[in-house]
Each structure stands twice: as structure tokens, then as C-alpha cells.
Amino acid sequence: MNKQSFLSILAVSIFIASCGNKSDNSAQAGGAQPVKEYKTLVLESKSATLNTDYPASIQGQENIEIRPRVEGYIEKIYVDEGAVVKAGQALFKISAPEYEQQVRTAAASIKSAQAAVSTAKLAVQKVKPLVEKGIISKYELESAQFNYESAMATLAQANASLVNAKTNLGYTTVTSPVNGVVGSIPFRLGSLVGSATAEPLTTVSSIGNVYAYFAMNEKMLLNFTDTDSNVSLAQKIKKLPEVSLVLSDGSAYDQKGRIETINGLINTETGSVNIRARFPNPKGIIRSGSSVTVRIPKAINEGLLIPQSATFELQDKLFAVVVGKDGKTKNTNITVMENSTANYYVVTSGLKAGDQIVLEGVAALKDGSEIKTNKVSAETVYADLK
């Protein structure tokens, strides 16, 4: 190989090596991970009203089973399922001819007893002057008077039998005892019913006021009723705020309610206590058996509120991600007030005013991660709070 060829090969080798180094440097430059940007919030004390929602079931103020008091066949059904009825309104007619016969028999017995009274009275009137004149003994007058009193007693008994017969006949028309709404009607015309029938004719629910029943766990109950220890539970209940109702379609009910009772026993299986709230229902919109949500407000005075989306759980502990002055993150264990509000936690320990927290994507961040912060205003974060 001559000198010129050797120099050409050397030049080509140096060029290729140079290109390779540039490629490596370019790859290294392209492989560097850029610092990611995260939305953050600087915490400050805030007063707000948080709503806690509880699933609840509705029952009418009175759910009355309508049962027949006499046996017979259903002759007429005056109402349909779901009808709104007034107290005293006829619901069913039961065919029981024997009670009509009893009325006729009792009426005839009264006429017979009245005739007997008249006869006995005439006997007394006839005997009395004869006794006064000494024509007959006083015993005859006493006997006539006893017969008269016996006839009067028989008449009274006949009148009572008629009243009883009419009462029984009245039971053949089944009426509503209260204003309310008719439930399901399992029987049809011709069905044989009686006082011993297992299933009621129907149920009438009085819905002028309705009760919402829901459950609350022990911790939430303690937070909810956390006031002066010298005040009785009944007094605490009276001081509780008004509650609202969310219907099954998500709309808000236009009437406020009040919590009336808190069960004195905690269910050992579920750790919860049953609570009843009463709501006025003047338009009859809410029906017994409805599924609703009871919404309870709780006023927070100068508390630290953070969005639930800014937290994550790990081994039954709750964490938030705090950004230090050096721009690096730290996973911080926090404790929060027991509540079930959908959007926010009230922090009781682990954070303080002035801390900067990451608002989203916190579960993927590790301790010491360097991030770029994009501070979001508190007005934006808490826009849905009152």
C-alpha cells in the first residue's frame, strides 16, 4: 500500500469515528428527561360550608295497612293504585249479605220489643187503680211493673243489636283512615277476604310529611354532634342545621328538613347509627319507598381545605405531595376530618398554611422528584364552595 492510499483510509476512518461521536452525543442529549410541569396550590386558611351526602330511603309519616274487619267478597274497588285519597273516602266494598240480614232482624226485634213494652205499660196502668182501691193485692202491681221493666230491657237490647248490626254492615265499606296515597292492590273483584287474610287490601301512606332514614358511622356522628359536653343529645339535635334533599334524578328538593331522632344504639355489625329527618311534602312529590340523598351542611371556620384529587392512599394512610423551596416533592402523611363530601378534605394535621401542594397526578410522584410548578389561584380551586 502506498503512502497516499494509507492517508486516504485514515481520513475516512477519522470521519466515520467523528460522525459516530456526534450521533452518540445527539442520543445523550435527546435522552435527557425534561422537568414536568404540575399545577400547585399554596394553602391558606379558609371558611366554607361543606356538604356531606348520605343515601336515604323515604317512608311516609304513616304507612297504614288497610284490612277488612268482616269476611266477604270484594264487590267494588273505588280507587286505583297511586291514587291520592282523603280520610273517610271509600276504598272497597265487600259483599256480605248476612250483615244486611242482621240489620233487618234487629229492626224487627225492636218493633216486637216496642210492642211488648206498650203491652206491659198498659198492664201497669190497668192494675195500679185496682190496687189503690184494694180490689187486688199489691203483688199484682209489682208483677206488672217487673214485666214492664223487663220489656224495656228487651227493647234496649234490641236497639243495641241494631247498632251492632249497622256497625258490622258499615265495615263492608272499607274507608281510608288518613289523607294519603294508595299503595299496591293485590286483590281483584270477587276475591274472598276477611280479618284473617294475611295480606292487606292495600296500604295508605300519609305523605303530608315524609321521613328520610339514613345511617352515619360513629366517627362522623361524633364530629356531627361535637358541641358542649354539658348539653344533652336532644338539645344538640335541636341546634343542628337544616338539611336538604337530593332526589333520584339529581335535582334539589325545594323544602328543607330537620333531623328529629338519632338512634341510641350503634349497630355492632356495621358500626353505624340510624338517623331520621323529617321533610314537609305539601305537593306530594315524594312518595314512600323513594331513594334519595340527605345533604347535611357543616360550617368550617378557618380550616385547611384541599381537593380530594390532590391526595392518594397508601397502606390505609392518606398522603399529599408538598413542593419544597428547592422545587422537589415530598409525600406527606395527613389526617383529615371524617366526612364523605365529594370534593374536599378538611386537613387536621400534616399540612399548614403556606405549604405548596401538587393538585393532580400525585400518585405517580416520588419523594425528591423535581417538578416545575404552575400555581393555580385559590379562587379557581374553590370556585364551587360557598
Short mmCIF file of N, CA and C in Angstrom, two decimals, residues 71-140:
data_model
loop_
_atom_site.label_atom_id
_atom_site.label_comp_id
_atom_site.label_asym_id
_atom_site.label_seq_id
_atom_site.Cartn_x
_atom_site.Cartn_y
_atom_site.Cartn_z
N GLU A 71 -115.78 -10.66 56.85
CA GLU A 71 -115.46 -11.57 55.76
C GLU A 71 -116.50 -11.45 54.65
N GLY A 72 -116.00 -11.50 53.40
CA GLY A 72 -116.90 -11.42 52.26
C GLY A 72 -116.12 -11.30 50.97
N TYR A 73 -116.84 -11.14 49.89
CA TYR A 73 -116.23 -11.00 48.57
C TYR A 73 -116.11 -9.51 48.19
N ILE A 74 -115.02 -9.17 47.55
CA ILE A 74 -114.85 -7.78 47.12
C ILE A 74 -115.84 -7.51 45.99
N GLU A 75 -116.73 -6.58 46.27
CA GLU A 75 -117.78 -6.24 45.30
C GLU A 75 -117.37 -5.05 44.42
N LYS A 76 -116.70 -4.07 45.03
CA LYS A 76 -116.29 -2.87 44.29
C LYS A 76 -114.93 -2.42 44.79
N ILE A 77 -114.14 -1.87 43.86
CA ILE A 77 -112.88 -1.21 44.20
C ILE A 77 -113.00 0.23 43.69
N TYR A 78 -113.04 1.18 44.61
CA TYR A 78 -113.33 2.56 44.26
C TYR A 78 -112.10 3.36 43.82
N VAL A 79 -110.91 2.87 44.13
CA VAL A 79 -109.69 3.64 43.84
C VAL A 79 -108.71 2.77 43.06
N ASP A 80 -107.70 3.44 42.50
CA ASP A 80 -106.64 2.73 41.79
C ASP A 80 -105.33 2.92 42.55
N GLU A 81 -104.36 2.10 42.23
CA GLU A 81 -103.05 2.21 42.86
C GLU A 81 -102.44 3.58 42.57
N GLY A 82 -101.87 4.20 43.59
CA GLY A 82 -101.25 5.51 43.44
C GLY A 82 -102.21 6.67 43.56
N ALA A 83 -103.49 6.39 43.80
CA ALA A 83 -104.48 7.48 43.92
C ALA A 83 -104.29 8.23 45.23
N VAL A 84 -104.51 9.52 45.19
CA VAL A 84 -104.48 10.35 46.39
C VAL A 84 -105.88 10.35 46.99
N VAL A 85 -105.99 9.98 48.27
CA VAL A 85 -107.30 9.84 48.91
C VAL A 85 -107.36 10.71 50.17
N LYS A 86 -108.59 11.00 50.57
CA LYS A 86 -108.85 11.77 51.78
C LYS A 86 -109.31 10.82 52.89
N ALA A 87 -109.15 11.26 54.13
CA ALA A 87 -109.63 10.47 55.26
C ALA A 87 -111.14 10.28 55.15
N GLY A 88 -111.60 9.04 55.30
CA GLY A 88 -113.02 8.72 55.20
C GLY A 88 -113.48 8.34 53.81
N GLN A 89 -112.61 8.49 52.81
CA GLN A 89 -113.00 8.16 51.44
C GLN A 89 -113.10 6.65 51.27
N ALA A 90 -114.14 6.18 50.57
CA ALA A 90 -114.37 4.75 50.36
C ALA A 90 -113.30 4.17 49.44
N LEU A 91 -112.78 3.02 49.83
CA LEU A 91 -111.75 2.33 49.05
C LEU A 91 -112.29 1.04 48.43
N PHE A 92 -113.00 0.24 49.26
CA PHE A 92 -113.51 -1.06 48.81
C PHE A 92 -114.93 -1.27 49.34
N LYS A 93 -115.68 -2.07 48.60
CA LYS A 93 -117.00 -2.51 49.04
C LYS A 93 -116.98 -4.03 49.11
N ILE A 94 -117.30 -4.58 50.28
CA ILE A 94 -117.30 -6.03 50.48
C ILE A 94 -118.74 -6.52 50.52
N SER A 95 -119.03 -7.52 49.72
CA SER A 95 -120.37 -8.11 49.68
C SER A 95 -120.51 -9.10 50.83
N ALA A 96 -121.39 -8.78 51.81
CA ALA A 96 -121.64 -9.66 52.96
C ALA A 96 -123.12 -9.58 53.30
N PRO A 97 -123.98 -10.33 52.58
CA PRO A 97 -125.44 -10.23 52.76
C PRO A 97 -125.89 -10.53 54.18
N GLU A 98 -125.12 -11.35 54.93
CA GLU A 98 -125.56 -11.70 56.28
C GLU A 98 -125.66 -10.49 57.20
N TYR A 99 -124.84 -9.46 56.92
CA TYR A 99 -124.90 -8.27 57.78
C TYR A 99 -126.12 -7.42 57.44
N GLU A 100 -126.54 -7.42 56.20
CA GLU A 100 -127.78 -6.75 55.85
C GLU A 100 -128.96 -7.46 56.51
N GLN A 101 -128.89 -8.81 56.55
CA GLN A 101 -129.96 -9.57 57.20
C GLN A 101 -129.98 -9.31 58.69
N GLN A 102 -128.81 -9.17 59.28
CA GLN A 102 -128.75 -8.88 60.71
C GLN A 102 -129.40 -7.54 61.03
N VAL A 103 -129.23 -6.56 60.15
CA VAL A 103 -129.87 -5.26 60.36
C VAL A 103 -131.38 -5.40 60.30
N ARG A 104 -131.87 -6.13 59.31
CA ARG A 104 -133.32 -6.33 59.19
C ARG A 104 -133.87 -7.08 60.40
N THR A 105 -133.17 -8.09 60.86
CA THR A 105 -133.62 -8.88 62.01
C THR A 105 -133.65 -8.01 63.26
N ALA A 106 -132.60 -7.21 63.44
CA ALA A 106 -132.54 -6.35 64.63
C ALA A 106 -133.65 -5.30 64.59
N ALA A 107 -133.95 -4.78 63.41
CA ALA A 107 -135.03 -3.80 63.29
C ALA A 107 -136.38 -4.43 63.63
N ALA A 108 -136.58 -5.66 63.19
CA ALA A 108 -137.83 -6.36 63.52
C ALA A 108 -137.91 -6.65 65.01
N SER A 109 -136.79 -6.99 65.63
CA SER A 109 -136.77 -7.26 67.06
C SER A 109 -137.13 -6.02 67.85
N ILE A 110 -136.74 -4.87 67.35
CA ILE A 110 -137.08 -3.62 68.03
C ILE A 110 -138.59 -3.39 68.01
N LYS A 111 -139.19 -3.63 66.86
CA LYS A 111 -140.64 -3.45 66.77
C LYS A 111 -141.37 -4.40 67.72
N SER A 112 -140.90 -5.63 67.79
CA SER A 112 -141.51 -6.60 68.71
C SER A 112 -141.31 -6.17 70.15
N ALA A 113 -140.12 -5.67 70.47
CA ALA A 113 -139.85 -5.25 71.84
C ALA A 113 -140.67 -4.02 72.19
N GLN A 114 -140.84 -3.12 71.22
CA GLN A 114 -141.66 -1.94 71.47
C GLN A 114 -143.11 -2.32 71.76
N ALA A 115 -143.61 -3.32 71.04
CA ALA A 115 -144.98 -3.79 71.28
C ALA A 115 -145.11 -4.39 72.68
N ALA A 116 -144.09 -5.14 73.09
CA ALA A 116 -144.10 -5.74 74.42
C ALA A 116 -144.06 -4.67 75.50
N VAL A 117 -143.30 -3.61 75.27
CA VAL A 117 -143.25 -2.50 76.23
C VAL A 117 -144.62 -1.84 76.34
N SER A 118 -145.24 -1.62 75.21
CA SER A 118 -146.57 -0.99 75.24
C SER A 118 -147.56 -1.85 76.00
N THR A 119 -147.54 -3.15 75.79
CA THR A 119 -148.45 -4.07 76.49
C THR A 119 -148.18 -4.06 77.98
N ALA A 120 -146.91 -4.11 78.36
CA ALA A 120 -146.56 -4.11 79.78
C ALA A 120 -146.96 -2.80 80.43
N LYS A 121 -146.85 -1.70 79.70
CA LYS A 121 -147.20 -0.40 80.26
C LYS A 121 -148.71 -0.32 80.49
N LEU A 122 -149.48 -0.85 79.54
CA LEU A 122 -150.94 -0.87 79.71
C LEU A 122 -151.34 -1.71 80.92
N ALA A 123 -150.63 -2.82 81.13
CA ALA A 123 -150.94 -3.69 82.28
C ALA A 123 -150.70 -2.95 83.58
N VAL A 124 -149.64 -2.19 83.65
CA VAL A 124 -149.35 -1.41 84.87
C VAL A 124 -150.44 -0.36 85.08
N GLN A 125 -150.80 0.31 84.01
CA GLN A 125 -151.83 1.35 84.13
C GLN A 125 -153.19 0.74 84.55
N LYS A 126 -153.45 -0.51 84.14
CA LYS A 126 -154.71 -1.16 84.47
C LYS A 126 -154.74 -1.64 85.90
N VAL A 127 -153.64 -2.16 86.39
CA VAL A 127 -153.59 -2.76 87.73
C VAL A 127 -153.47 -1.69 88.81
N LYS A 128 -152.79 -0.61 88.52
CA LYS A 128 -152.50 0.38 89.54
C LYS A 128 -153.75 0.92 90.24
N PRO A 129 -154.82 1.35 89.55
CA PRO A 129 -156.00 1.85 90.27
C PRO A 129 -156.72 0.76 91.06
N LEU A 130 -156.67 -0.48 90.59
CA LEU A 130 -157.31 -1.58 91.31
C LEU A 130 -156.59 -1.84 92.61
N VAL A 131 -155.30 -1.70 92.60
CA VAL A 131 -154.54 -1.90 93.85
C VAL A 131 -154.83 -0.77 94.82
N GLU A 132 -154.91 0.45 94.27
CA GLU A 132 -155.20 1.60 95.12
C GLU A 132 -156.57 1.49 95.79
N LYS A 133 -157.51 0.85 95.11
CA LYS A 133 -158.86 0.67 95.67
C LYS A 133 -158.94 -0.60 96.51
N GLY A 134 -157.86 -1.38 96.54
CA GLY A 134 -157.84 -2.59 97.36
C GLY A 134 -158.58 -3.75 96.75
N ILE A 135 -158.88 -3.61 95.45
CA ILE A 135 -159.60 -4.70 94.80
C ILE A 135 -158.68 -5.91 94.60
N ILE A 136 -157.42 -5.64 94.21
CA ILE A 136 -156.43 -6.72 94.05
C ILE A 136 -155.22 -6.38 94.90
N SER A 137 -154.41 -7.40 95.12
CA SER A 137 -153.25 -7.23 96.01
C SER A 137 -152.16 -6.39 95.33
N LYS A 138 -151.30 -5.87 96.20
CA LYS A 138 -150.16 -5.07 95.73
C LYS A 138 -149.18 -5.91 94.90
N TYR A 139 -149.21 -7.22 95.15
CA TYR A 139 -148.32 -8.13 94.41
C TYR A 139 -148.58 -8.06 92.92
N GLU A 140 -149.84 -7.90 92.52
CA GLU A 140 -150.17 -7.84 91.10
C GLU A 140 -149.55 -6.61 90.44
#
